PDB file of C-alpha atoms in Angstrom:
ATOM      1  CA  MET A  16       6.580   2.006 -10.518  1.00  0.00           C
ATOM      2  CA  ASN A  17       6.897   2.982  -6.861  1.00  0.00           C
ATOM      3  CA  ASP A  18       5.026  -0.029  -5.582  1.00  0.00           C
ATOM      4  CA  LEU A  19       5.368  -2.278  -2.581  1.00  0.00           C
ATOM      5  CA  ALA A  20       7.664  -4.681  -4.459  1.00  0.00           C
ATOM      6  CA  ASP A  21      10.292  -1.946  -4.607  1.00  0.00           C
ATOM      7  CA  GLU A  22      10.324  -1.630  -0.813  1.00  0.00           C
ATOM      8  CA  LEU A  23      10.224  -5.258   0.361  1.00  0.00           C
ATOM      9  CA  ASP A  24      13.226  -7.233   1.492  1.00  0.00           C
ATOM     10  CA  PRO A  25      14.095  -9.489  -1.512  1.00  0.00           C
ATOM     11  CA  GLN A  26      13.801 -12.713   0.490  1.00  0.00           C
ATOM     12  CA  TYR A  27      10.428 -11.713   1.916  1.00  0.00           C
ATOM     13  CA  ARG A  28       9.221 -10.640  -1.534  1.00  0.00           C
ATOM     14  CA  SER A  29      10.280 -14.008  -2.968  1.00  0.00           C
ATOM     15  CA  TRP A  30       8.498 -15.862  -0.167  1.00  0.00           C
ATOM     16  CA  LEU A  31       5.291 -13.831  -0.608  1.00  0.00           C
ATOM     17  CA  LEU A  32       5.209 -14.481  -4.330  1.00  0.00           C
ATOM     18  CA  SER A  33       5.919 -18.187  -3.781  1.00  0.00           C
ATOM     19  CA  GLN A  34       2.871 -18.336  -1.519  1.00  0.00           C
ATOM     20  CA  ALA A  35       0.760 -16.627  -4.182  1.00  0.00           C
ATOM     21  CA  VAL A  36       1.509 -19.071  -7.028  1.00  0.00           C
ATOM     22  CA  PRO A  37      -1.010 -21.800  -6.054  1.00  0.00           C
ATOM     23  CA  GLN A  38      -3.644 -19.207  -5.174  1.00  0.00           C
ATOM     24  CA  VAL A  39      -3.239 -17.434  -8.517  1.00  0.00           C
ATOM     25  CA  TRP A  40      -3.377 -20.775 -10.326  1.00  0.00           C
ATOM     26  CA  ALA A  41      -6.554 -21.870  -8.517  1.00  0.00           C
ATOM     27  CA  ALA A  42      -8.329 -18.537  -8.944  1.00  0.00           C
ATOM     28  CA  THR A  43      -7.467 -18.336 -12.650  1.00  0.00           C
ATOM     29  CA  PHE A  44      -8.487 -21.958 -13.214  1.00  0.00           C
ATOM     30  CA  SER A  45     -11.878 -21.437 -11.579  1.00  0.00           C
ATOM     31  CA  LEU A  46     -12.495 -18.203 -13.505  1.00  0.00           C
ATOM     32  CA  HIS A  47     -11.861 -19.920 -16.861  1.00  0.00           C
ATOM     33  CA  LEU A  48     -13.393 -23.346 -16.224  1.00  0.00           C
ATOM     34  CA  ASP A  49     -16.511 -22.398 -18.195  1.00  0.00           C
ATOM     35  CA  LYS A  50     -14.300 -22.288 -21.325  1.00  0.00           C
ATOM     36  CA  GLY A  51     -13.284 -25.907 -20.882  1.00  0.00           C
ATOM     37  CA  GLU A  52     -10.847 -27.723 -18.636  1.00  0.00           C
ATOM     38  CA  GLY A  53      -7.958 -27.548 -21.121  1.00  0.00           C
ATOM     39  CA  THR A  54      -8.314 -23.791 -21.554  1.00  0.00           C
ATOM     40  CA  ALA A  55      -8.650 -23.285 -17.805  1.00  0.00           C
ATOM     41  CA  ILE A  56      -5.466 -25.291 -17.150  1.00  0.00           C
ATOM     42  CA  ALA A  57      -3.489 -23.458 -19.845  1.00  0.00           C
ATOM     43  CA  THR A  58      -4.654 -20.049 -18.614  1.00  0.00           C
ATOM     44  CA  ALA A  59      -3.929 -20.925 -14.975  1.00  0.00           C
ATOM     45  CA  ASP A  60      -0.461 -22.210 -15.903  1.00  0.00           C
ATOM     46  CA  ALA A  61       0.253 -18.956 -17.751  1.00  0.00           C
ATOM     47  CA  ALA A  62      -0.920 -16.809 -14.823  1.00  0.00           C
ATOM     48  CA  ALA A  63       1.138 -18.813 -12.322  1.00  0.00           C
ATOM     49  CA  GLY A  64       4.117 -18.492 -14.675  1.00  0.00           C
ATOM     50  CA  VAL A  65       3.858 -14.704 -14.544  1.00  0.00           C
ATOM     51  CA  VAL A  66       3.975 -14.776 -10.740  1.00  0.00           C
ATOM     52  CA  LYS A  67       6.992 -17.113 -10.846  1.00  0.00           C
ATOM     53  CA  ARG A  68       8.811 -14.736 -13.221  1.00  0.00           C
ATOM     54  CA  LEU A  69       8.024 -11.784 -10.938  1.00  0.00           C
ATOM     55  CA  LYS A  70       9.448 -13.773  -8.022  1.00  0.00           C
ATOM     56  CA  ASP A  71      12.720 -14.286  -9.874  1.00  0.00           C
ATOM     57  CA  GLU A  72      13.068 -10.706 -11.158  1.00  0.00           C
ATOM     58  CA  PRO A  73      15.895  -8.739  -9.592  1.00  0.00           C
ATOM     59  CA  VAL A  74      14.905  -5.999  -7.183  1.00  0.00           C
ATOM     60  CA  LEU A  75      15.902  -2.540  -8.376  1.00  0.00           C
ATOM     61  CA  PRO A  76      18.499  -0.625  -6.378  1.00  0.00           C
ATOM     62  CA  PRO A  77      17.097   2.384  -4.506  1.00  0.00           C
ATOM     63  CA  GLU A  78      18.592   4.913  -6.928  1.00  0.00           C
ATOM     64  CA  ASP A  79      16.698   3.297  -9.828  1.00  0.00           C
ATOM     65  CA  VAL A  80      13.454   3.200  -7.849  1.00  0.00           C
ATOM     66  CA  VAL A  81      13.582   6.936  -7.187  1.00  0.00           C
ATOM     67  CA  ALA A  82      14.649   7.650 -10.781  1.00  0.00           C
ATOM     68  CA  LYS A  83      11.580   5.774 -12.040  1.00  0.00           C
ATOM     69  CA  SER A  84       9.372   7.846  -9.746  1.00  0.00           C
ATOM     70  CA  GLY A  85      10.476  11.066 -11.427  1.00  0.00           C
ATOM     71  CA  PHE A  86      11.408  12.668  -8.105  1.00  0.00           C
ATOM     72  CA  VAL A  87      14.308  15.146  -8.378  1.00  0.00           C
ATOM     73  CA  PHE A  88      16.990  15.214  -5.666  1.00  0.00           C
ATOM     74  CA  SER A  89      19.953  17.506  -5.108  1.00  0.00           C
ATOM     75  CA  PHE A  90      23.106  15.612  -4.115  1.00  0.00           C
ATOM     76  CA  ASP A  91      22.784  16.686  -0.466  1.00  0.00           C
ATOM     77  CA  ASP A  92      19.163  15.517  -0.270  1.00  0.00           C
ATOM     78  CA  PHE A  93      20.012  12.301  -2.119  1.00  0.00           C
ATOM     79  CA  ARG A  94      22.817  11.502   0.328  1.00  0.00           C
ATOM     80  CA  GLY A  95      20.484  11.566   3.355  1.00  0.00           C
ATOM     81  CA  TRP A  96      17.706   9.742   1.550  1.00  0.00           C
ATOM     82  CA  TYR A  97      20.106   7.084   0.233  1.00  0.00           C
ATOM     83  CA  ARG A  98      21.535   6.282   3.663  1.00  0.00           C
ATOM     84  CA  VAL A  99      18.056   5.720   5.103  1.00  0.00           C
ATOM     85  CA  THR A 100      16.789   3.732   2.110  1.00  0.00           C
ATOM     86  CA  HIS A 101      19.957   1.649   1.976  1.00  0.00           C
ATOM     87  CA  ARG A 102      19.439   0.674   5.611  1.00  0.00           C
ATOM     88  CA  LEU A 103      15.758  -0.140   5.130  1.00  0.00           C
ATOM     89  CA  GLN A 104      16.575  -2.539   2.302  1.00  0.00           C
ATOM     90  CA  GLN A 105      18.912  -4.640   4.449  1.00  0.00           C
ATOM     91  CA  PRO A 106      17.459  -7.834   5.885  1.00  0.00           C
ATOM     92  CA  SER A 107      16.579  -7.493   9.545  1.00  0.00           C
ATOM     93  CA  GLY A 108      19.156  -9.044  11.810  1.00  0.00           C
ATOM     94  CA  SER A 109      21.974  -8.563   9.305  1.00  0.00           C
ATOM     95  CA  ILE A 110      25.165  -6.726  10.194  1.00  0.00           C
ATOM     96  CA  TYR A 111      24.759  -3.281   8.693  1.00  0.00           C
ATOM     97  CA  ARG A 112      27.496  -1.178   7.144  1.00  0.00           C
ATOM     98  CA  ASP A 113      26.764   2.408   6.099  1.00  0.00           C
ATOM     99  CA  PRO A 114      27.458   3.091   2.429  1.00  0.00           C
ATOM    100  CA  SER A 115      30.727   4.938   1.871  1.00  0.00           C
ATOM    101  CA  ASP A 116      30.809   8.439   0.390  1.00  0.00           C
ATOM    102  CA  THR A 117      32.158   6.909  -2.830  1.00  0.00           C
ATOM    103  CA  GLU A 118      29.249   4.443  -2.980  1.00  0.00           C
ATOM    104  CA  ILE A 119      26.778   7.275  -2.448  1.00  0.00           C
ATOM    105  CA  GLU A 120      28.427   9.347  -5.190  1.00  0.00           C
ATOM    106  CA  GLN A 121      28.266   6.372  -7.571  1.00  0.00           C
ATOM    107  CA  ALA A 122      24.618   5.782  -6.677  1.00  0.00           C
ATOM    108  CA  PHE A 123      23.861   9.467  -7.313  1.00  0.00           C
ATOM    109  CA  GLU A 124      25.530   9.271 -10.734  1.00  0.00           C
ATOM    110  CA  SER A 125      23.502   6.153 -11.515  1.00  0.00           C
ATOM    111  CA  TYR A 126      20.341   7.942 -10.334  1.00  0.00           C
ATOM    112  CA  GLN A 127      21.044  10.903 -12.616  1.00  0.00           C
ATOM    113  CA  GLN A 128      21.677   8.634 -15.605  1.00  0.00           C
ATOM    114  CA  SER A 129      18.603   6.520 -14.857  1.00  0.00           C
ATOM    115  CA  ARG A 130      16.358   9.580 -14.661  1.00  0.00           C
ATOM    116  CA  SER A 131      16.771  10.037 -18.406  1.00  0.00           C
ATOM    117  CA  ASP A 132      16.023   6.330 -18.976  1.00  0.00           C
ATOM    118  CA  PHE A 133      12.648   6.650 -17.261  1.00  0.00           C
ATOM    119  CA  TYR A 134      11.783  10.117 -18.601  1.00  0.00           C
TER     120      TYR A 134
END
């Protein structure tokens, strides 16, 4: 997918999508009002429901994001990339702890396994 949702802090992503729900509902309602009020309400409810489900979806870990992209990393390249990406995904102001070598190795194994899932 490699979209903005993969890069946003989960709390910020949730907040953004929460703000979008009434706007999506209103826009969908107005676009379908010519088909009758009942149809417009049902369609708007369905569209807002999709946004709510997106808001509640878990955010993929960085190793799954890169696996979905199809990008191929050696372990050495993955290690450097993972440390940076891991840090960027932490909420600002939080106490940061670098991932251990074991955590990076496990993430690399997960990345390699996930690559075949998204092939």
